[in-house]
mmCIF file of C-alpha atoms in Angstrom:
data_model
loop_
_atom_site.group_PDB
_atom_site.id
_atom_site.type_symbol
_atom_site.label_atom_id
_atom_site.label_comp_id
_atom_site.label_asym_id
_atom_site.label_seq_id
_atom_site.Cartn_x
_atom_site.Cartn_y
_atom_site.Cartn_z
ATOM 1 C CA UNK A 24 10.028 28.003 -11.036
ATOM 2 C CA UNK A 25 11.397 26.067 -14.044
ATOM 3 C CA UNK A 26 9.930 22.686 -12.985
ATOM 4 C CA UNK A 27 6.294 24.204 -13.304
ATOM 5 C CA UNK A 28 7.313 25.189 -16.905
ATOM 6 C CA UNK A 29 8.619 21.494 -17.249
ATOM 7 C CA UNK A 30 5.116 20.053 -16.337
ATOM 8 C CA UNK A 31 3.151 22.318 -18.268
ATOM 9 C CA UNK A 32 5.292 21.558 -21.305
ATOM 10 C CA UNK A 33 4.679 18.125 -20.573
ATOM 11 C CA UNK A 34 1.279 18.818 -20.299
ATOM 12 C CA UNK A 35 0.547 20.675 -23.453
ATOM 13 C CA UNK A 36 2.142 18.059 -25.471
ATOM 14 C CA UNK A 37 -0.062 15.193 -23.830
ATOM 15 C CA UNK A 38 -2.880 16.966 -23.969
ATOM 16 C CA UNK A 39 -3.026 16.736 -27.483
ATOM 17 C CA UNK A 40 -3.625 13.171 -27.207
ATOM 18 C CA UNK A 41 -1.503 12.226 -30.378
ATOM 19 C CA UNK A 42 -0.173 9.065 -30.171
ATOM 20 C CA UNK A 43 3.880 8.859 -31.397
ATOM 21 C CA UNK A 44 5.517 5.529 -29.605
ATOM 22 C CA UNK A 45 8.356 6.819 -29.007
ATOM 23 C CA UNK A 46 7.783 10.613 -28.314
ATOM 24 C CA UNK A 47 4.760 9.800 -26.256
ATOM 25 C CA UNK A 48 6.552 7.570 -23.737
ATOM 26 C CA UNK A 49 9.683 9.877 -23.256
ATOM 27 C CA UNK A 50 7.205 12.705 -22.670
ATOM 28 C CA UNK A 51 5.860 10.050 -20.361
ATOM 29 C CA UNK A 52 8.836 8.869 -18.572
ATOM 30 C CA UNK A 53 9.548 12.582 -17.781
ATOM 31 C CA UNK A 54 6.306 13.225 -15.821
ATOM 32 C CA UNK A 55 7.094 9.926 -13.867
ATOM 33 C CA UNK A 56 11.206 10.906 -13.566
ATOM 34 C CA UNK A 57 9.671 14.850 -12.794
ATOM 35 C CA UNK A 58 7.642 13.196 -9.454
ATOM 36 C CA UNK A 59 9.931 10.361 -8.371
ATOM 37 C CA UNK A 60 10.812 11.166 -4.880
ATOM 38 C CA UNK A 61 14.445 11.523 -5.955
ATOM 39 C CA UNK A 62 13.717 14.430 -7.062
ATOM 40 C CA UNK A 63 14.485 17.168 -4.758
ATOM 41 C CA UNK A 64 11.167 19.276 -6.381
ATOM 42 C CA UNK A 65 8.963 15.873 -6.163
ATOM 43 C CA UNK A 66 5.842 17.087 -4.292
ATOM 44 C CA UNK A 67 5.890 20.559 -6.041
ATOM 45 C CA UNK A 68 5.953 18.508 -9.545
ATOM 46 C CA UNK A 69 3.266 16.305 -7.868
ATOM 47 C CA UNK A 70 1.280 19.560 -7.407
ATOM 48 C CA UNK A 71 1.808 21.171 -11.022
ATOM 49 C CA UNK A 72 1.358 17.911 -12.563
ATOM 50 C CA UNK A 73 -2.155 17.432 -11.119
ATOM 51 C CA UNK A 74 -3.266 20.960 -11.470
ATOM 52 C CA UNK A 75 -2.158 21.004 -15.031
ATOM 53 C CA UNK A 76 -4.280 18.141 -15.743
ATOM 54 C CA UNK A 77 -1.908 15.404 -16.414
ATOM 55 C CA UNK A 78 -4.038 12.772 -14.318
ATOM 56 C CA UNK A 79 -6.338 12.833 -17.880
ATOM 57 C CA UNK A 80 -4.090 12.741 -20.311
ATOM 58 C CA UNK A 81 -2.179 10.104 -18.092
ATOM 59 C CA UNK A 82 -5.407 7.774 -18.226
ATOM 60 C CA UNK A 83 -6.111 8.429 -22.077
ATOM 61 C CA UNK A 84 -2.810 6.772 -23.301
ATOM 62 C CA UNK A 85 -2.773 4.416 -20.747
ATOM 63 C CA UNK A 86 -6.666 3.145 -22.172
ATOM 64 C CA UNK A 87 -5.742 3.861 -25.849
ATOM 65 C CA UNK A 88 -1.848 3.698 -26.116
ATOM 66 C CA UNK A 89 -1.305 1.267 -29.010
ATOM 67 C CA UNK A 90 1.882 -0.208 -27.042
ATOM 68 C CA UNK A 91 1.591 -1.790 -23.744
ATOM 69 C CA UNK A 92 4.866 -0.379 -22.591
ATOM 70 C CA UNK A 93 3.640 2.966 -23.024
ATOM 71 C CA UNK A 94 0.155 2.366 -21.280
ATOM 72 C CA UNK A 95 1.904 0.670 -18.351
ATOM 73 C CA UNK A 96 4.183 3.936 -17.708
ATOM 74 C CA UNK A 97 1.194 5.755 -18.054
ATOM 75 C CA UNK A 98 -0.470 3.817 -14.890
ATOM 76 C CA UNK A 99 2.966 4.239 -13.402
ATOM 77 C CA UNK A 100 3.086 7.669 -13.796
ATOM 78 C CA UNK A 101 -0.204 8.124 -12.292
ATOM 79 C CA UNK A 102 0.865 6.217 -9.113
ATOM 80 C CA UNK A 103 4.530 7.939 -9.003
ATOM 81 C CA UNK A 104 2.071 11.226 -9.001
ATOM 82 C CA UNK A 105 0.590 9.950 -5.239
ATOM 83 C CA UNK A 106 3.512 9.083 -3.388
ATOM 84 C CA UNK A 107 3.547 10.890 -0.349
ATOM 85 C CA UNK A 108 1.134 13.453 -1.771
ATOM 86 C CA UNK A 109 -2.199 13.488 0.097
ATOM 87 C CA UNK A 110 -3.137 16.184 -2.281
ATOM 88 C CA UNK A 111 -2.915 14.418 -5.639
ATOM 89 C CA UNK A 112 -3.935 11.156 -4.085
ATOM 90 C CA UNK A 113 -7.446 12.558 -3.190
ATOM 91 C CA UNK A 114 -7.941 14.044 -6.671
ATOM 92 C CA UNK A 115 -6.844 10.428 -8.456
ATOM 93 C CA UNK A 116 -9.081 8.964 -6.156
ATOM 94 C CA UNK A 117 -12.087 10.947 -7.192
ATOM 95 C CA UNK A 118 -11.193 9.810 -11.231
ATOM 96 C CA UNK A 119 -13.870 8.183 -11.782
ATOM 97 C CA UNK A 120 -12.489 7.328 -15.313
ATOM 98 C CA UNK A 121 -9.194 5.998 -13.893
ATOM 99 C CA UNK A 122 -10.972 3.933 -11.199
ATOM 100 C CA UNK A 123 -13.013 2.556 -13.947
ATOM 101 C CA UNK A 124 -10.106 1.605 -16.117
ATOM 102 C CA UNK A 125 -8.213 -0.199 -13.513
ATOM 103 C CA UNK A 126 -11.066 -2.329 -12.906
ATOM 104 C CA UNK A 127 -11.513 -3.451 -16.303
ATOM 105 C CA UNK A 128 -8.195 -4.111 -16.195
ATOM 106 C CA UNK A 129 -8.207 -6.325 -13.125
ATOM 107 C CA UNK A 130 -11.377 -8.005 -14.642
ATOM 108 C CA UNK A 131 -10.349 -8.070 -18.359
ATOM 109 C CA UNK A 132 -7.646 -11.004 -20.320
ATOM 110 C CA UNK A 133 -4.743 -8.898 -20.158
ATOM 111 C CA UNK A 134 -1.263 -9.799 -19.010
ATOM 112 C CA UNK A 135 -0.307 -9.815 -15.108
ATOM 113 C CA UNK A 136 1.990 -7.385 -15.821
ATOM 114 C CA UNK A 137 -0.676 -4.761 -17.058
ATOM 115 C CA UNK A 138 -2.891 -5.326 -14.213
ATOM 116 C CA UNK A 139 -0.144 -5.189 -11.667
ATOM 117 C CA UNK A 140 0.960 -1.422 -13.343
ATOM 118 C CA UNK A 141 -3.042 -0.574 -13.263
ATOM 119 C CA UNK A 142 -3.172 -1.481 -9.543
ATOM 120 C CA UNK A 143 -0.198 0.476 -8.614
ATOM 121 C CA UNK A 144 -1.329 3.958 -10.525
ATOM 122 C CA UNK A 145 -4.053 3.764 -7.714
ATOM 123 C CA UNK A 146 -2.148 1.951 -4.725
ATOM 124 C CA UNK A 147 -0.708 4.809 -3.147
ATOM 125 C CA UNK A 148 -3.594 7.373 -3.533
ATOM 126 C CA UNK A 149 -5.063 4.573 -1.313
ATOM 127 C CA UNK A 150 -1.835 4.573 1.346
ATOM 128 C CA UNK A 151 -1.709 8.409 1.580
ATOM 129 C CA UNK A 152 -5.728 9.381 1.200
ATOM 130 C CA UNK A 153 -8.570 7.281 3.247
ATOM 131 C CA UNK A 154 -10.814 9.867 1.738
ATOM 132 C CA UNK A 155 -10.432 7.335 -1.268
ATOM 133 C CA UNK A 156 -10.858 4.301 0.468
ATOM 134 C CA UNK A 157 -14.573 3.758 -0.175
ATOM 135 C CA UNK A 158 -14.424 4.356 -4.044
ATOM 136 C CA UNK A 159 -11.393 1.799 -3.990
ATOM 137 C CA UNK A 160 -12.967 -0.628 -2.627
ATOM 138 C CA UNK A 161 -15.039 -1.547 -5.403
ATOM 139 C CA UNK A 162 -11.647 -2.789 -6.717
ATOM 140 C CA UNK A 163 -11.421 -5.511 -3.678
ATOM 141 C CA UNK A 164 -13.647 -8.423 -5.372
ATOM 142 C CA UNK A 165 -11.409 -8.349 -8.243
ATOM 143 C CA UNK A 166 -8.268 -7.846 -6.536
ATOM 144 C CA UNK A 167 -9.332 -11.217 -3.680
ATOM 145 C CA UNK A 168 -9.879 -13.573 -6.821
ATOM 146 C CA UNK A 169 -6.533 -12.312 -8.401
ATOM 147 C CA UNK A 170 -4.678 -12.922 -4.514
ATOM 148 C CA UNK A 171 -6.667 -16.375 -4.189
ATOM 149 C CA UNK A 172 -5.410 -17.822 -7.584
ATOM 150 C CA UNK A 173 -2.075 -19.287 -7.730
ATOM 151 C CA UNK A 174 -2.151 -19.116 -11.877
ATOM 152 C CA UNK A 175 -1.296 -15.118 -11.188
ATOM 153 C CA UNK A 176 2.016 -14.231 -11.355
ATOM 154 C CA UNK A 177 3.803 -13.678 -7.300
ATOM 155 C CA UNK A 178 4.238 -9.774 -8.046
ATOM 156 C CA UNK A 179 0.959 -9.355 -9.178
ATOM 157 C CA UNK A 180 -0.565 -10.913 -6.266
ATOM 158 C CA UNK A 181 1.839 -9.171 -4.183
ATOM 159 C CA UNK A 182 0.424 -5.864 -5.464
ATOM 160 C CA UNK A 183 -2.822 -7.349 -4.846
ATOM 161 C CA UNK A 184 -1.794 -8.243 -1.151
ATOM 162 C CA UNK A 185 -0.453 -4.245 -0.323
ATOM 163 C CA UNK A 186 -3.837 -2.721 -1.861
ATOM 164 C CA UNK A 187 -5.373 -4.332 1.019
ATOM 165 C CA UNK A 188 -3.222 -3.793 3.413
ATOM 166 C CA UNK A 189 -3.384 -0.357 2.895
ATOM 167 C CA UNK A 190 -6.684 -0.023 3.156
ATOM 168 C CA UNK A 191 -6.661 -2.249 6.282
ATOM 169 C CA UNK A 192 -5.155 0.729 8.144
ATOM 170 C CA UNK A 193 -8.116 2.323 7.858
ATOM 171 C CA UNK A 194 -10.918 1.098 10.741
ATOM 172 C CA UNK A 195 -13.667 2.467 8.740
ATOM 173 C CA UNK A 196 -12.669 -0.001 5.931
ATOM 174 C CA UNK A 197 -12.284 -2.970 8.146
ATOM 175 C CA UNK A 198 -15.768 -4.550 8.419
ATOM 176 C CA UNK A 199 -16.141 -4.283 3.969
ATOM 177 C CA UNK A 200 -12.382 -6.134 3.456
ATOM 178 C CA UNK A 201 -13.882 -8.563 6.142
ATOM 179 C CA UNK A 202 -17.230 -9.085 4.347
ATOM 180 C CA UNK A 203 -15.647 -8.754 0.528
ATOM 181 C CA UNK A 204 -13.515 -12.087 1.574
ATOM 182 C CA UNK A 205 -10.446 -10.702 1.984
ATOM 183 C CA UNK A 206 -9.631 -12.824 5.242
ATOM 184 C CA UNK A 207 -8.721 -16.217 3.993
ATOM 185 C CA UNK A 208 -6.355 -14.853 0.944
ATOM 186 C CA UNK A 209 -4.689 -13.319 3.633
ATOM 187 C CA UNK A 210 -4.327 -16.190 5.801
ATOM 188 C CA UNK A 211 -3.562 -18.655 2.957
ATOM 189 C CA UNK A 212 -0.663 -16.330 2.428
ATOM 190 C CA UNK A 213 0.355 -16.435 5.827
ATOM 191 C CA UNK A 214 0.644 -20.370 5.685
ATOM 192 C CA UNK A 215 2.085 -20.483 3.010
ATOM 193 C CA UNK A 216 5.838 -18.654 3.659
ATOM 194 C CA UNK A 217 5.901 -17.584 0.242
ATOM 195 C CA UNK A 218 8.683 -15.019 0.722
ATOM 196 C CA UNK A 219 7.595 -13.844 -3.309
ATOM 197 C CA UNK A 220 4.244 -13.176 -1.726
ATOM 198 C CA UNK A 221 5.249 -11.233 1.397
ATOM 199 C CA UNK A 222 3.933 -13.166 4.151
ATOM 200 C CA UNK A 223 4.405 -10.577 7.449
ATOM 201 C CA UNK A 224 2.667 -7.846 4.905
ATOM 202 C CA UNK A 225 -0.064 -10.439 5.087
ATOM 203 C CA UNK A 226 0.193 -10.855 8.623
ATOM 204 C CA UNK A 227 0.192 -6.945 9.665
ATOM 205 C CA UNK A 228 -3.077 -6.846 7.011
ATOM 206 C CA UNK A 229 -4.313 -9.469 9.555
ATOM 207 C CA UNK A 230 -3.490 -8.458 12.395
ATOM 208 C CA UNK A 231 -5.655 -4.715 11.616
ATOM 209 C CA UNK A 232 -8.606 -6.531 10.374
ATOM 210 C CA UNK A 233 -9.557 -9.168 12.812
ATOM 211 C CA UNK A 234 -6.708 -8.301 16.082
ATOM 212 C CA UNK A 235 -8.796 -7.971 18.307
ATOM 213 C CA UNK A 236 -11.354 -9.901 16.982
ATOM 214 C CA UNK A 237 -12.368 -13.923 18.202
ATOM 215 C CA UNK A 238 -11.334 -15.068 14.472
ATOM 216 C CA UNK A 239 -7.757 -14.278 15.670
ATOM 217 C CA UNK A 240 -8.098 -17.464 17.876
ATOM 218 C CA UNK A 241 -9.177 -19.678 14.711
ATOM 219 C CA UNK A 242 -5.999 -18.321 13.166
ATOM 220 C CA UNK A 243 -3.811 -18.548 16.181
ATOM 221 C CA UNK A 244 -5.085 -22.523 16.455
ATOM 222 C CA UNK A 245 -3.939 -23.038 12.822
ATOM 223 C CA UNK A 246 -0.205 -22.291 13.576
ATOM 224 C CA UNK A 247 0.110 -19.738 11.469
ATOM 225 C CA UNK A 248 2.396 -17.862 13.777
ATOM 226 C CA UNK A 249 0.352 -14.336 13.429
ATOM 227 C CA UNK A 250 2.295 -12.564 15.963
ATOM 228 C CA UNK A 251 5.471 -14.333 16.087
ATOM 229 C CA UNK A 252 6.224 -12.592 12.788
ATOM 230 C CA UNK A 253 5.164 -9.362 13.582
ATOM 231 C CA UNK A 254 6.702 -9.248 16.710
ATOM 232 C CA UNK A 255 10.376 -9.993 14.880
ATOM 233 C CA UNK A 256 9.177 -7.967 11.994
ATOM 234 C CA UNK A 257 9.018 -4.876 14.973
ATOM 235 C CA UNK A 258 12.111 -5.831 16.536
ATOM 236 C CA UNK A 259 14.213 -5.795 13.376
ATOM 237 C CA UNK A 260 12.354 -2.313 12.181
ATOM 238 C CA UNK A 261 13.655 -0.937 15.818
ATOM 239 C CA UNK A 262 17.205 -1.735 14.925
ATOM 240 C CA UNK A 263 16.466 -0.175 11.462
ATOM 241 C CA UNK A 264 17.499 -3.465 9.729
ATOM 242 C CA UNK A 265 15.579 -5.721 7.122
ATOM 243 C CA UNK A 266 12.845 -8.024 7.613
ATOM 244 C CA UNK A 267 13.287 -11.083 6.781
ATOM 245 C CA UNK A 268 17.046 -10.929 8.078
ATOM 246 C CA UNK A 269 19.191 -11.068 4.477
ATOM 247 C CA UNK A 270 15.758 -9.630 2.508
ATOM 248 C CA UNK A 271 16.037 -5.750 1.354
ATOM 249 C CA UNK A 272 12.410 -5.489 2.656
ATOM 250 C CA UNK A 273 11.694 -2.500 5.348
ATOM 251 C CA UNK A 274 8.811 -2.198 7.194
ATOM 252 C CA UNK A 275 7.352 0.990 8.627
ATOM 253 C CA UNK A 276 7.333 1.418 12.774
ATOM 254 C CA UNK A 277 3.971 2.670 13.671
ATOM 255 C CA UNK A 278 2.233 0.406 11.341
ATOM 256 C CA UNK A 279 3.668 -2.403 12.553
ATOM 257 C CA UNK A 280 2.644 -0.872 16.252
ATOM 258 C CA UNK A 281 -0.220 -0.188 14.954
ATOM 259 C CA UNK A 282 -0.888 -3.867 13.857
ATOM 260 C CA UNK A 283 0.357 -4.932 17.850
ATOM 261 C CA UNK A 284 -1.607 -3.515 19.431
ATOM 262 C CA UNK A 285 -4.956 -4.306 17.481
ATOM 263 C CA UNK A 286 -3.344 -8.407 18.552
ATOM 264 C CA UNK A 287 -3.294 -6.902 21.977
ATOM 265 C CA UNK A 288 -7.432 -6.335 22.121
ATOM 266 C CA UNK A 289 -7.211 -10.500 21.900
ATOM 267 C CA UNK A 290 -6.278 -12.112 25.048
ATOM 268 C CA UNK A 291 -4.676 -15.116 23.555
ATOM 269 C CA UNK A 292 -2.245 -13.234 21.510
ATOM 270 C CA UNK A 293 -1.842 -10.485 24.097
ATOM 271 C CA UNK A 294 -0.767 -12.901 26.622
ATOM 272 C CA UNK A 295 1.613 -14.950 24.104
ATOM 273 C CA UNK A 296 3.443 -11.083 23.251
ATOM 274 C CA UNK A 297 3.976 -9.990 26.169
ATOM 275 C CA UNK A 298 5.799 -13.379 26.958
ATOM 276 C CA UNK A 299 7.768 -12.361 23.885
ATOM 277 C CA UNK A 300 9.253 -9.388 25.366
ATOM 278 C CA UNK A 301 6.418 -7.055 23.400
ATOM 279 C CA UNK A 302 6.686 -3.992 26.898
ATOM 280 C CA UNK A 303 9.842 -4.397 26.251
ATOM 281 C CA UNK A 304 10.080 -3.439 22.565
ATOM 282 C CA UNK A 305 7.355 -1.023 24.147
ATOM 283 C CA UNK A 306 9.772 0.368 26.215
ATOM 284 C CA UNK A 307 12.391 1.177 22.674
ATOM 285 C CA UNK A 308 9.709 2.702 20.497
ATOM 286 C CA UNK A 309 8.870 5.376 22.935
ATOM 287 C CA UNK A 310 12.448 5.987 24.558
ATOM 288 C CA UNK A 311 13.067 8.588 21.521
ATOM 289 C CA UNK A 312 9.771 9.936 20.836
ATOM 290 C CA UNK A 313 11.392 13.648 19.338
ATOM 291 C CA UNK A 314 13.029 11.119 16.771
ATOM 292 C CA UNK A 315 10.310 8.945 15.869
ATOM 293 C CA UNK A 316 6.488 9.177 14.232
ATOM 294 C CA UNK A 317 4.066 10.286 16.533
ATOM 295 C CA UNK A 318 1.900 7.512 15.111
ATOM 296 C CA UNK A 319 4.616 5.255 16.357
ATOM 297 C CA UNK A 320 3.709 6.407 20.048
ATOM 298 C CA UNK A 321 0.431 7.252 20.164
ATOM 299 C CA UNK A 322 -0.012 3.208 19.157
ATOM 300 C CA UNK A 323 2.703 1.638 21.195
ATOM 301 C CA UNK A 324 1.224 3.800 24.849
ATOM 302 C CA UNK A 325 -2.518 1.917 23.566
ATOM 303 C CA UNK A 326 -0.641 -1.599 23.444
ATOM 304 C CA UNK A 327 1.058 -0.841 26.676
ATOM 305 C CA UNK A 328 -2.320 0.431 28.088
ATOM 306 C CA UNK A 329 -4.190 -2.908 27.063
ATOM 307 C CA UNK A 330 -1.244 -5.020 28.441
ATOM 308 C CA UNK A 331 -1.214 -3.734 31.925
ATOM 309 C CA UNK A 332 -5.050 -2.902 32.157
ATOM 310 C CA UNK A 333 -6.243 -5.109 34.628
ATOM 311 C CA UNK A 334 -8.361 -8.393 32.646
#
């Protein structure tokens, strides 16, 4: 089990908390190398790295670090140590110090660049843990005023734009986005076709929060094009190809389904999919079920379900 020694090396020499630029961010770089997902041994290096403590020493040098470079890999590292991990993401969720850091960040002077790497360290604890979901969203005031101001650089803002969306899959987090102001960021976004800023992530983010909701006719009447986008967006993720056509952007089936058929609750958009062929695409998402996320069919059979339930 060499890769356990690996992380407990690691660990032991972070844990001392001595601050060397260049050792420190090698030692560093191979925690966040260790639990990249090219790894074959990712999720096991995930596993040691938490249980050795690394989430700690992780958050010490990325507070106290005397080079930015070396504090942004830290908050790197951290989020490299959630993907795909339920596991890990609950227990980076629970840091309380972390959690706290970040949001000084978001809050504090510092460059985009810092804030967008402190974002990230706890962006996909929040895709791959809704246990987290209410301590993150403490972090949603800050992260709305970053979204709403065009000063912000587009990747920052487009970091901004995913945190939300993540936690806009979850229904139980739904009503606080809506009430912490997260709706007309979202929408502005949507308006604006700012490929930099991901406009069909902001649409999908939509789409879960207010779908089936009667704001969805305020932002159907502004043209925005809601589920136009998502519609294509699902179409080209069928055929396994990018969305926007040319773009190296993927989206992810069931959460696009998932987005659908929240539209389908409204009658306005429900009527406009289905003349867009949405049974249809219906019809392809659940033709190869053993191949596909379950997720993927469990939403697509509730869309279909709303669509043909008599009105």
């Amino acid at each position: 089990m060499a890769y356990f020694e690996t992380i407990r090396s690691l660990s032991s020499k972070l844990h001392q908390r001595v601050y060397n630029e260049n050792e420190t961010e090698n030692y560093i770089g191979d925690v966040f190398n260790l639990c990249h997902n090219s790894n074959p041994k990712f999720k096991e290096n995930q596993i040691a790295a938490l249980e050795s403590g690394l989430v700690d020493s992780l958050t010490y040098f990325a507070q106290n670090a005397r080079a930015d470079d070396c504090k942004m890999l830290a908050f790197r590292a951290i989020g490299q140590m959630c993907f795909e991990n339920k596991v890990t993401s609950t227990q980076v969720g629970k840091n309380h110090e972390l959690v706290t850091l970040v949001l000084n960040n978001l809050n504090s002077e510092t460059n985009d660049y810092m804030k967008e790497e402190a974002l990230y360290s706890v962006k996909n604890a929040a895709a791959n843990s809704w246990e987290t979901h209410n301590i993150f969203l403490q972090l949603v005031p800050s992260v709305v005023r970053i979204l709403r101001s065009p000063t912000h650089h587009c990747s920052l803002r487009a970091q901004c734009l995913f945190f939300i969306g993540v936690l806009a899959y979850n229904h139980d987090s739904r009503i606080s986005l809506i009430d912490l102001g997260c709706i007309a960021p979202l929408v502005e976004i949507l308006q604006s076709s700012n490929q930099e800023l991901y406009p069909t992530s902001a649409a999908l983010a939509l789409a879960c929060l207010v779908g089936g909701d009667k704001a969805y006719d305020y932002i159907f009447e502004c043209e925005t094009k809601l589920h136009t986008k998502l519609l294509d967006a699902f179409q080209a993720t069928l055929l396994r190809r990018p969305y926007p056509p040319g773009s190296e952007l993927y989206f992810t089936d069931w959460k696009l389904m998932m987005g659908l058929m929240q539209l389908c609750k409204n009658k306005t958009a429900k009527h406009a999919m289905i003349e867009k062929g949405l049974i249809k695409m219906i019809q392809v998402a659940t033709s190869q079920r053993d191949k596909r996320d379950p997720r993927l069919t469990q939403y697509a059979l509730e869309a279909l379900w709303i669509c043909t339930a008599p009105e």
